[in-house]
PDB file of C-alpha atoms in Angstrom:
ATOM      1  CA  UNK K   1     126.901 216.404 161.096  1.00  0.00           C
ATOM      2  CA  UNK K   2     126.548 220.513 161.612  1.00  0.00           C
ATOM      3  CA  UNK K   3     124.173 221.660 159.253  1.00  0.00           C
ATOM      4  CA  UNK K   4     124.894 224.045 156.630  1.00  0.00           C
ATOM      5  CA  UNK K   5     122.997 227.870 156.449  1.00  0.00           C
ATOM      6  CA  UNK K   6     121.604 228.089 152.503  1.00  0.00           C
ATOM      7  CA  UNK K   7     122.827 230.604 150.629  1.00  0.00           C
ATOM      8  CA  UNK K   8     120.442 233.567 149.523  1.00  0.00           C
ATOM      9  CA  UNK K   9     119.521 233.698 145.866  1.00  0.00           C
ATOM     10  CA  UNK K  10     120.361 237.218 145.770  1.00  0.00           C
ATOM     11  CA  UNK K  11     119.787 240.468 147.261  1.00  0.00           C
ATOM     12  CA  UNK K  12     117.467 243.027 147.363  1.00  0.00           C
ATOM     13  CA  UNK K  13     119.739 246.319 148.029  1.00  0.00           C
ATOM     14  CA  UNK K  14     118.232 250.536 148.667  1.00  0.00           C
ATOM     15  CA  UNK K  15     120.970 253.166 147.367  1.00  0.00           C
ATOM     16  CA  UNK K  16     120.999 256.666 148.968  1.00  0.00           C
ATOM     17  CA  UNK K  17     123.264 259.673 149.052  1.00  0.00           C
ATOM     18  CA  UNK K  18     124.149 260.563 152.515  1.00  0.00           C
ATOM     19  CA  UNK K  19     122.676 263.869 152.083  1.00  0.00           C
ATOM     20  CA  UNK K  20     119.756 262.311 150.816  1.00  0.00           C
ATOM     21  CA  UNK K  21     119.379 264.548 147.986  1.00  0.00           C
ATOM     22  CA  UNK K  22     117.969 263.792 143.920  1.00  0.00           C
ATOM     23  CA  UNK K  23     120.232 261.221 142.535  1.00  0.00           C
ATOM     24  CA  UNK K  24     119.529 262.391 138.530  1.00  0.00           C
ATOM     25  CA  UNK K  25     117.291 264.755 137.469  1.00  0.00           C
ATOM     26  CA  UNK K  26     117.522 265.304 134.198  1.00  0.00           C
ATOM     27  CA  UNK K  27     117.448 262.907 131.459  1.00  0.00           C
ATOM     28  CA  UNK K  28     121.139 263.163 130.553  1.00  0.00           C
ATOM     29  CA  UNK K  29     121.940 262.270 134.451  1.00  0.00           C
ATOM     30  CA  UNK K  30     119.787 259.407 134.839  1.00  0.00           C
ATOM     31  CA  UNK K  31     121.931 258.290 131.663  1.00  0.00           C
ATOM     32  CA  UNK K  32     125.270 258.428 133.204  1.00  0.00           C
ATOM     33  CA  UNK K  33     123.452 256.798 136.268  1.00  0.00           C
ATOM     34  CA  UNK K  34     122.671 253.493 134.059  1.00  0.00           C
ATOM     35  CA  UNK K  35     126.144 254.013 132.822  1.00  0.00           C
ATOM     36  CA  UNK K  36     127.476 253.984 136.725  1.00  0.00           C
ATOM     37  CA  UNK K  37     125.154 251.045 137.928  1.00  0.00           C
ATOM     38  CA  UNK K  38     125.074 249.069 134.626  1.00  0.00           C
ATOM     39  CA  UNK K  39     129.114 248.932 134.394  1.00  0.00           C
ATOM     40  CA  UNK K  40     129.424 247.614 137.474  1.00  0.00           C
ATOM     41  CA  UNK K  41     126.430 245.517 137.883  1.00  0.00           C
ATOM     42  CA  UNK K  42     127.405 243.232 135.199  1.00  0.00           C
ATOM     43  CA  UNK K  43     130.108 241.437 137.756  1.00  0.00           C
ATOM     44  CA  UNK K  44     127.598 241.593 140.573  1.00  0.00           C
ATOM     45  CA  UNK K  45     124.815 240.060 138.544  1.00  0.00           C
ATOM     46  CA  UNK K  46     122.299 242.989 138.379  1.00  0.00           C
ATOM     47  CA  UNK K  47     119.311 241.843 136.647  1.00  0.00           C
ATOM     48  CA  UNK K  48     116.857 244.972 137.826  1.00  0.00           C
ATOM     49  CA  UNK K  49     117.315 248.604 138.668  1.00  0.00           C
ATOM     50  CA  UNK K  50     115.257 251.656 139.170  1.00  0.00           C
ATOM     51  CA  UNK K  51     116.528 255.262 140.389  1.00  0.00           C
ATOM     52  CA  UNK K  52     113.038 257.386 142.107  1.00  0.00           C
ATOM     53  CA  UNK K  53     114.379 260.380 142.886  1.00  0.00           C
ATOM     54  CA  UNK K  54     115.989 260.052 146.197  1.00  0.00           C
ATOM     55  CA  UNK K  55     116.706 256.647 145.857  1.00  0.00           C
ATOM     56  CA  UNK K  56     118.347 253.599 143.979  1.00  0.00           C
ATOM     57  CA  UNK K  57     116.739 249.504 144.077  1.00  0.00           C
ATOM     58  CA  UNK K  58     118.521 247.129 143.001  1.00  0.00           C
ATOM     59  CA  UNK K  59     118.417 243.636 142.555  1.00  0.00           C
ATOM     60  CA  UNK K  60     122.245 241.714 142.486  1.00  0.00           C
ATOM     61  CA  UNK K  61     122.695 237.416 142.452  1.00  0.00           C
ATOM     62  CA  UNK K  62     125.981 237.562 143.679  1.00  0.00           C
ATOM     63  CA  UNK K  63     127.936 236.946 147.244  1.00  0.00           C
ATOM     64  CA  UNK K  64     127.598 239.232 150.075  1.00  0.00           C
ATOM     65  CA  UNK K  65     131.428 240.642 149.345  1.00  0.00           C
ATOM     66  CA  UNK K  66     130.461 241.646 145.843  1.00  0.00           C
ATOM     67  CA  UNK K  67     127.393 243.704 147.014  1.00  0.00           C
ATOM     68  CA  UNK K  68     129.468 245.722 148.963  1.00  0.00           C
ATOM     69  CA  UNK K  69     131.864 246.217 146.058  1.00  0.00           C
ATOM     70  CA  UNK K  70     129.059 247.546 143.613  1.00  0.00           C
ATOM     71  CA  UNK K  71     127.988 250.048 145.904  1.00  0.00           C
ATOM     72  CA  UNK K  72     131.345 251.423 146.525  1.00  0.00           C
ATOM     73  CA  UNK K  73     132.106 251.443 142.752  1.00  0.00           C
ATOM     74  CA  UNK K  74     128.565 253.006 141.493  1.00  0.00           C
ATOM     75  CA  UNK K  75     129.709 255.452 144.725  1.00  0.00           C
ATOM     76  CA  UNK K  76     132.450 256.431 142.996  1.00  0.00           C
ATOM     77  CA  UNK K  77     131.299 256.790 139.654  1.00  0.00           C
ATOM     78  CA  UNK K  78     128.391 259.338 140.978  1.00  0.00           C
ATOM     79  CA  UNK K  79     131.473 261.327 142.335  1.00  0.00           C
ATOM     80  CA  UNK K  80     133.470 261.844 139.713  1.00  0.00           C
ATOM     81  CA  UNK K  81     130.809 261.732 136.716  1.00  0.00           C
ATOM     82  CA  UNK K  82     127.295 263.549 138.783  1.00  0.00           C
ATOM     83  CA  UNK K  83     129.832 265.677 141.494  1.00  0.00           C
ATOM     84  CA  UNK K  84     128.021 263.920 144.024  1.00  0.00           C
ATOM     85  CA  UNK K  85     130.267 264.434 147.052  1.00  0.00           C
ATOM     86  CA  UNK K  86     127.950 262.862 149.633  1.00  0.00           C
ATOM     87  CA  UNK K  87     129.136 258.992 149.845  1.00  0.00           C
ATOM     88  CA  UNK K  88     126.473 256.585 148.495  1.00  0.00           C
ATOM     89  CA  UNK K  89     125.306 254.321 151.088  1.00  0.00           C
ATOM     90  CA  UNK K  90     123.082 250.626 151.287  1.00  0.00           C
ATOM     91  CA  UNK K  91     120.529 251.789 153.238  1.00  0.00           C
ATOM     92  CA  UNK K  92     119.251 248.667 153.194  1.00  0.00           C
ATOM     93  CA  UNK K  93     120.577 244.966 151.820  1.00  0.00           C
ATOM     94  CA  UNK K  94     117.930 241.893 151.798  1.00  0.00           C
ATOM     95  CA  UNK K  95     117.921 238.263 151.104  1.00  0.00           C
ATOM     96  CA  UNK K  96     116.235 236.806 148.334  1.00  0.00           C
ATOM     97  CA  UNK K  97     114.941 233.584 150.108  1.00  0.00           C
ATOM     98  CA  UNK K  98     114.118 231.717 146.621  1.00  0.00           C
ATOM     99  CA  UNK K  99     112.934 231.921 143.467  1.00  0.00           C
ATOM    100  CA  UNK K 100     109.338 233.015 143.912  1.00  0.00           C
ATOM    101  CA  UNK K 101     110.928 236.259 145.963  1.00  0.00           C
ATOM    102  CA  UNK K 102     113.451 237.283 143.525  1.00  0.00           C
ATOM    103  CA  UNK K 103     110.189 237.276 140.649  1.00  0.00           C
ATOM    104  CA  UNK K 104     108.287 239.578 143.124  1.00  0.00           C
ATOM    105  CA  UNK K 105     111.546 241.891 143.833  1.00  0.00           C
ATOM    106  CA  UNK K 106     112.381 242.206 140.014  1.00  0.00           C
ATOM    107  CA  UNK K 107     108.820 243.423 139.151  1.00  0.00           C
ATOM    108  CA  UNK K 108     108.866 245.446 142.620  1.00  0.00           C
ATOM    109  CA  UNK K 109     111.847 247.540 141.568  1.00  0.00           C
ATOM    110  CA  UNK K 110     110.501 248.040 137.927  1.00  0.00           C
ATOM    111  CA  UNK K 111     107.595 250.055 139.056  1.00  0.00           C
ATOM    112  CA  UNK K 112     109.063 252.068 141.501  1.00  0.00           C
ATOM    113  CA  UNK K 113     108.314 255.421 139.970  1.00  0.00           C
ATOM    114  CA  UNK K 114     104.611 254.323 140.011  1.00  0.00           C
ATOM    115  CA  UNK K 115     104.881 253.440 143.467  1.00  0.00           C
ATOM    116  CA  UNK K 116     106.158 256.656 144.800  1.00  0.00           C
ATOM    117  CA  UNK K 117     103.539 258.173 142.288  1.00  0.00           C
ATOM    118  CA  UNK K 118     105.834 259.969 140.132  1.00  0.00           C
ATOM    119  CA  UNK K 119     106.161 260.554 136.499  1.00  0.00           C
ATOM    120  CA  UNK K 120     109.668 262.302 136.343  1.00  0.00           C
ATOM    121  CA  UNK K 121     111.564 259.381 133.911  1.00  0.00           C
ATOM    122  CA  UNK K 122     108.803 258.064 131.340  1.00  0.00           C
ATOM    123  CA  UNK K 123     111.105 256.315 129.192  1.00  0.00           C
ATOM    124  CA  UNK K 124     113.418 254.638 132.459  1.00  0.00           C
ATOM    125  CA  UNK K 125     116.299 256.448 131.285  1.00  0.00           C
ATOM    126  CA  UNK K 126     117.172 255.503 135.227  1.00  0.00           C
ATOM    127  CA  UNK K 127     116.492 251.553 134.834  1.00  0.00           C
ATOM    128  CA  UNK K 128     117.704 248.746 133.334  1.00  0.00           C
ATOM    129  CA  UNK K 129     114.158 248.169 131.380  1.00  0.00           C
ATOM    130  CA  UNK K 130     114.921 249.759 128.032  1.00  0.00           C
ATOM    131  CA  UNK K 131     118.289 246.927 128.376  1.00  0.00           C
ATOM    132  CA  UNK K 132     115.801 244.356 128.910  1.00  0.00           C
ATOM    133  CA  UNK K 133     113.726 244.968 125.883  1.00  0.00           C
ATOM    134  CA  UNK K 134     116.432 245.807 123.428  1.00  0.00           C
ATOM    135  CA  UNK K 135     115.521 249.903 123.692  1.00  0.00           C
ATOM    136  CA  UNK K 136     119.266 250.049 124.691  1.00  0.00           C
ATOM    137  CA  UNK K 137     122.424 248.613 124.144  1.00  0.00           C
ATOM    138  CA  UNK K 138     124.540 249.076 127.344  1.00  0.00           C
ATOM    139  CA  UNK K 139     122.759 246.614 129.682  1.00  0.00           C
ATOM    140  CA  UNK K 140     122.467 243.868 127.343  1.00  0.00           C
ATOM    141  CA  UNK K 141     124.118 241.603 130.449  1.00  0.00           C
ATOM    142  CA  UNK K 142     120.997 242.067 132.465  1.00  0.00           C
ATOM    143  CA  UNK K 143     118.741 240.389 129.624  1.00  0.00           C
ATOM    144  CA  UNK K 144     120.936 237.278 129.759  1.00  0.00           C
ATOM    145  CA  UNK K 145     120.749 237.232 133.700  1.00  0.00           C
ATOM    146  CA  UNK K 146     117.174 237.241 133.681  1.00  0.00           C
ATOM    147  CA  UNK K 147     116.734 234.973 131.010  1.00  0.00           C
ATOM    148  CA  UNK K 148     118.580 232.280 133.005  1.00  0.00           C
ATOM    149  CA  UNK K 149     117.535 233.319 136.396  1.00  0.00           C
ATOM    150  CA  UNK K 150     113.668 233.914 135.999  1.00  0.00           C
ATOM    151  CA  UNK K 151     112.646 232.503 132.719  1.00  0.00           C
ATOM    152  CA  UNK K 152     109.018 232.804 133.857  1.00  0.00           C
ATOM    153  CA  UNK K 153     108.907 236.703 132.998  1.00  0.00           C
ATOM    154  CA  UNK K 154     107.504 237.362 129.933  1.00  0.00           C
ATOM    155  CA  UNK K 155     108.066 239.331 127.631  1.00  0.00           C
ATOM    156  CA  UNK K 156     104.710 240.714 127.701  1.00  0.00           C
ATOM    157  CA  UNK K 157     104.859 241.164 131.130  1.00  0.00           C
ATOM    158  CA  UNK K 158     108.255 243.686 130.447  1.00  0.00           C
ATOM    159  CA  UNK K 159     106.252 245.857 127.894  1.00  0.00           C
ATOM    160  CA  UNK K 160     103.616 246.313 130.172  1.00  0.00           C
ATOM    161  CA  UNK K 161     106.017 247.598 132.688  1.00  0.00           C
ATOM    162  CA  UNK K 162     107.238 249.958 129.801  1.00  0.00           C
ATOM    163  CA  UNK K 163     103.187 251.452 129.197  1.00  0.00           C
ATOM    164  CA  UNK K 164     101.149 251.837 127.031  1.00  0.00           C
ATOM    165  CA  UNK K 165     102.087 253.736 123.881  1.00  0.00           C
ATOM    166  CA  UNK K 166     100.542 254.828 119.953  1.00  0.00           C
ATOM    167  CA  UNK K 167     102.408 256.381 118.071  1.00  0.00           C
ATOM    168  CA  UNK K 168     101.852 259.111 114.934  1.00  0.00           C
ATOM    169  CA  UNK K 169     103.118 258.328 111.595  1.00  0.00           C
ATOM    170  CA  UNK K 170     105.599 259.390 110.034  1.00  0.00           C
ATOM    171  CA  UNK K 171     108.167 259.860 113.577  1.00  0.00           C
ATOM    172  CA  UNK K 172     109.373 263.541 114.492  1.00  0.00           C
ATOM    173  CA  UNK K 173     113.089 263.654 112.605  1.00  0.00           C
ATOM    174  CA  UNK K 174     113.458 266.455 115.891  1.00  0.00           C
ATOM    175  CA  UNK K 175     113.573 263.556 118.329  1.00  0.00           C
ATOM    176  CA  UNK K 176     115.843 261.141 116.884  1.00  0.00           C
ATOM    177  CA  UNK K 177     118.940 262.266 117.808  1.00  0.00           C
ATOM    178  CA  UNK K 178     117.833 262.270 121.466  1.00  0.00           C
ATOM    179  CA  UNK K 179     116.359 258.854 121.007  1.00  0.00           C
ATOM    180  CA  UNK K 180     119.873 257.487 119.473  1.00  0.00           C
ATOM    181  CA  UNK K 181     122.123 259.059 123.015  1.00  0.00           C
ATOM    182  CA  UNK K 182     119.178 257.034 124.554  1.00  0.00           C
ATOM    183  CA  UNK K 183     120.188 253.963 122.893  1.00  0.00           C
ATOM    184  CA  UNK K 184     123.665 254.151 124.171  1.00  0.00           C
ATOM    185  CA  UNK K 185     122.828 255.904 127.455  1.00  0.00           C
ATOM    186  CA  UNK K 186     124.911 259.436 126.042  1.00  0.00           C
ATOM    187  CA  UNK K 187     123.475 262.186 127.346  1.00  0.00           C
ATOM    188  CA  UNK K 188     123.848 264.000 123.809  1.00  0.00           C
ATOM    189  CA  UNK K 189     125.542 263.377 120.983  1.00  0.00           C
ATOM    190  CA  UNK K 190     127.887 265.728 121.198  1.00  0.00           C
ATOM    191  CA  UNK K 191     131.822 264.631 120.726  1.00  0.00           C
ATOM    192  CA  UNK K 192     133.528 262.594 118.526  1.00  0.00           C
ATOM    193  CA  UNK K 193     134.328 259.513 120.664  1.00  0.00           C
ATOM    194  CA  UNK K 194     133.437 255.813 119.509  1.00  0.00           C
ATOM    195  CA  UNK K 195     129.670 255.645 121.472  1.00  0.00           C
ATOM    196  CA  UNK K 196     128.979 258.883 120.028  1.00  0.00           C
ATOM    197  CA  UNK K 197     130.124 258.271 115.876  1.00  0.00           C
ATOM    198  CA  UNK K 198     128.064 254.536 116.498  1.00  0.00           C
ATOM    199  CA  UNK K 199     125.106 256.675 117.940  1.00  0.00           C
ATOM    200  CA  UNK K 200     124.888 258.813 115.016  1.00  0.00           C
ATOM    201  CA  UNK K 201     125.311 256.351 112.220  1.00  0.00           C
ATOM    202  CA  UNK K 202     122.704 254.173 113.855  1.00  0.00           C
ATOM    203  CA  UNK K 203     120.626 257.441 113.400  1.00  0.00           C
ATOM    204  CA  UNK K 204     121.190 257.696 109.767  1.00  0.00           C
ATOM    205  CA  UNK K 205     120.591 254.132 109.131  1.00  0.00           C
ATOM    206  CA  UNK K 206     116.923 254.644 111.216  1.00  0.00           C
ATOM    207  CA  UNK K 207     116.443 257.670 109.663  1.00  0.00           C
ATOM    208  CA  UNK K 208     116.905 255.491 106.213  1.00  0.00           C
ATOM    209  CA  UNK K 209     116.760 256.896 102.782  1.00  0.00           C
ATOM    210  CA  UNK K 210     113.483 258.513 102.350  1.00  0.00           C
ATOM    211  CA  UNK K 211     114.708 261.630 104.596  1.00  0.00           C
ATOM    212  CA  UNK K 212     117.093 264.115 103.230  1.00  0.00           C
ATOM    213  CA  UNK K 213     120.741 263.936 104.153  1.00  0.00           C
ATOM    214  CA  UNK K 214     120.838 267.498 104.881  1.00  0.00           C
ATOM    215  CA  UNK K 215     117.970 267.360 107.233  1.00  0.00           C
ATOM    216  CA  UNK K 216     119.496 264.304 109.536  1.00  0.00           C
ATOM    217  CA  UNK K 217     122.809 266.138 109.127  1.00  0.00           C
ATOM    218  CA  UNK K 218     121.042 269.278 110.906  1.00  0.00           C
ATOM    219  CA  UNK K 219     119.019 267.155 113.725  1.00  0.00           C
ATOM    220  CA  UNK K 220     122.210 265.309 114.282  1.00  0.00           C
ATOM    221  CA  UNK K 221     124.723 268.536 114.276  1.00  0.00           C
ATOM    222  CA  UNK K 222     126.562 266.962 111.449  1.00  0.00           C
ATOM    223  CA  UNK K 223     127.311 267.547 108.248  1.00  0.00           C
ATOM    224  CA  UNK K 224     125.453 266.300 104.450  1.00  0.00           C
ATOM    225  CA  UNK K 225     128.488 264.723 103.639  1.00  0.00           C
ATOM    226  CA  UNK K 226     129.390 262.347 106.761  1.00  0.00           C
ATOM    227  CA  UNK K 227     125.168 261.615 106.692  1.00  0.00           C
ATOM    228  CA  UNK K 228     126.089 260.313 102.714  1.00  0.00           C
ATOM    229  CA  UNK K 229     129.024 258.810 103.595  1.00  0.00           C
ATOM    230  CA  UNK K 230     127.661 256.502 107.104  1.00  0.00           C
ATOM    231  CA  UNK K 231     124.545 255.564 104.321  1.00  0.00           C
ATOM    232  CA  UNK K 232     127.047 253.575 102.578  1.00  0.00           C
ATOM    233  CA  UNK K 233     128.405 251.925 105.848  1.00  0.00           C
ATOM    234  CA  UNK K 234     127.067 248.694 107.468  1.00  0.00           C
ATOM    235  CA  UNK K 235     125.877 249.186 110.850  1.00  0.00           C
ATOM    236  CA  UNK K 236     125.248 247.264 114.186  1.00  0.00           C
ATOM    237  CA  UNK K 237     122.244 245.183 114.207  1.00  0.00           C
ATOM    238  CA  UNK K 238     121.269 245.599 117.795  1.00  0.00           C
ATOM    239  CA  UNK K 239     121.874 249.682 118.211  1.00  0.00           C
ATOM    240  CA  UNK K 240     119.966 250.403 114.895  1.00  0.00           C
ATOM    241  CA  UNK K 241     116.816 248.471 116.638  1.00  0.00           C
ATOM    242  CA  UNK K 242     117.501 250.068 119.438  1.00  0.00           C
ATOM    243  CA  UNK K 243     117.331 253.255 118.304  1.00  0.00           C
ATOM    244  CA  UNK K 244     114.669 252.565 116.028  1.00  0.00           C
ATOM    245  CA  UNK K 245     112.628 251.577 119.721  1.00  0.00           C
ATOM    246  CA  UNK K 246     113.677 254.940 121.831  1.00  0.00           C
ATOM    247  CA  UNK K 247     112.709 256.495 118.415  1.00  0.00           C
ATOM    248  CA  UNK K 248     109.050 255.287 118.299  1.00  0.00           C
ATOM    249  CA  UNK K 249     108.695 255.455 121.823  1.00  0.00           C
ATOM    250  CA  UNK K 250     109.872 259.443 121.967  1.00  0.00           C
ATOM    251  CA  UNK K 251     107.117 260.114 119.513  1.00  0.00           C
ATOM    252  CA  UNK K 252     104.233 258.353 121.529  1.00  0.00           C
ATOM    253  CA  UNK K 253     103.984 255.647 120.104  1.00  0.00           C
ATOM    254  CA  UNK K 254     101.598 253.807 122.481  1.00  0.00           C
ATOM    255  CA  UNK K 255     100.232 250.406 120.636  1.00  0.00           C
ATOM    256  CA  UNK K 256      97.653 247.772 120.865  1.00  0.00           C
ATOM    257  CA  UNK K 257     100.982 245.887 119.362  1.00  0.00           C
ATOM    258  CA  UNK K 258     103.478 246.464 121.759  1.00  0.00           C
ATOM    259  CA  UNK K 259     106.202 244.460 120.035  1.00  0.00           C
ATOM    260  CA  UNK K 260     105.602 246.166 116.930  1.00  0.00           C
ATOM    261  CA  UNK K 261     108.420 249.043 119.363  1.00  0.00           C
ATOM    262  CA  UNK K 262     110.873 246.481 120.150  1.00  0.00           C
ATOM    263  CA  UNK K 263     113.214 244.221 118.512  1.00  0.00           C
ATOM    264  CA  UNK K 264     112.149 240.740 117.980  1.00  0.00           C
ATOM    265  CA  UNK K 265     114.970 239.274 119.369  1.00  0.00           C
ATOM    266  CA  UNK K 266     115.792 241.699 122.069  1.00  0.00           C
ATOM    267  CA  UNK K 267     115.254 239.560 125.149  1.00  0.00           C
ATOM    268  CA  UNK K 268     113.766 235.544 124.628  1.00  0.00           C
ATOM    269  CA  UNK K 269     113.649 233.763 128.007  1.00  0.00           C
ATOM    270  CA  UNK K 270     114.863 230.273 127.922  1.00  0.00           C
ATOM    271  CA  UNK K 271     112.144 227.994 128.948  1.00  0.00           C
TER     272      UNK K 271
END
């Protein structure tokens, strides 16, 4: 009987622009970046991804066929919603041999920026990590692929990657609508589109009671009125705790508690 070549885990996969030029660099970019490889990693089975600078890693448990697909999609994306004319290109696309290897690539990719020692994205506005810890809403597929693929990273391990943070009391009001476009990857809240109105009543439910409605109207660019009316409105779960997270972390909030900034039940490996 022939014998049979095993197929990889996964792959380990570099992104470039031909050009070889910054991917995102400024916060609202690396946003519509996460947008671009978070959309279209959910079919490939993207469980981690970090942009430094120049370049993408990513980490996909799919076939062969389908990394070639994400590429061209995230490609196209970059085009239409970045202007970045030069094509995107693998410049390089490895096996993961097992289990052991795709653990190593996964916390590999997560500390890219450290590895090229920069310090341009603090809050991984250009990774997946804020999706993995519940910090943001539109990458919640890559919690559930890691939970099932490699339930031996922890939790712990995740906020680590995140850094250390304290935080003063009570939060700067100035920083929360940044923190709830973070949530959603927007790069603002501008517009009156469905991510944006959830954005900003997630805000005034974060924001809760104790602040003014005319002073969250005025961070948020809206008015008393629609900050009194959203109050009375029930509103999502996970993108109120996820704003509540960017919010705390914008403000330093750097903890000998680390899950005190997260949701409880953001992310909960299987065993």
């Amino acid at each position: 009987m022939g014998s049979h070549a095993r197929s990889p885990l996964g792959w380990h996969i570099g992104l470039r622009l031909a050009d070889d030029r910054v991917l995102a660099g400024t916060p609202g970019e690396r946003r519509l970046l996460s947008r671009a490889v978070l959309r279209h990693g959910e079919r490939a089975r993207l469980v981690a991804y970090r942009a430094a600078d120049t370049h993408v890693h990513a980490e996909l448990l799919c076939d062969h066929d389908e990394v070639g697909r994400f590429v061209r999609s995230v490609g196209r994306c970059l085009a239409l919603e970045l202007g970045r004319d030069a094509p995107l290109r693998a410049s390089f696309v490895k096996p993961l041999a097992d289990q052991r290897h795709g653990q190593s690539t996964l916390r590999y990719i997560l500390g890219q920026e450290q590895r090229h020692g920069l310090d341009s994205d603090p809050f991984h506005e250009a990774s997946n990590l804020p999706d993995l810890l519940g910090l943001r809403v539109v990458g919640r597929s890559t919690a559930q692929v890691l939970a099932q693929a490699f339930p031996r990273i922890r939790r712990e391990e995740l906020v680590a990657a995140l850094g250390r943070v304290s935080s003063p009391e009570p939060l700067d009001l100035h920083v929360l609508a940044d923190a709830a476009a973070a949530a959603l990857a927007l790069p603002d809240l501008c517009g009156h589109d469905g991510e944006a109105v959830a954005a900003r009543h997630a805000a005034v439910h974060a924001a809760g009671r104790a602040i003014l409605a005319r002073h969250i109207a005025q961070v948020l660019g809206t008015t008393q009125r629609t900050v009194e009316r959203l109050r009375t409105k029930p509103c999502d779960a996970r993108l109120l705790e996820a704003v509540r997270g960017q919010w705390r972390l914008r403000c330093g909030r750097r903890a000998d508690e680390p899950r005190a900034l997260l949701a409880e039940d953001a992310w909960v490996p299987t065993e």
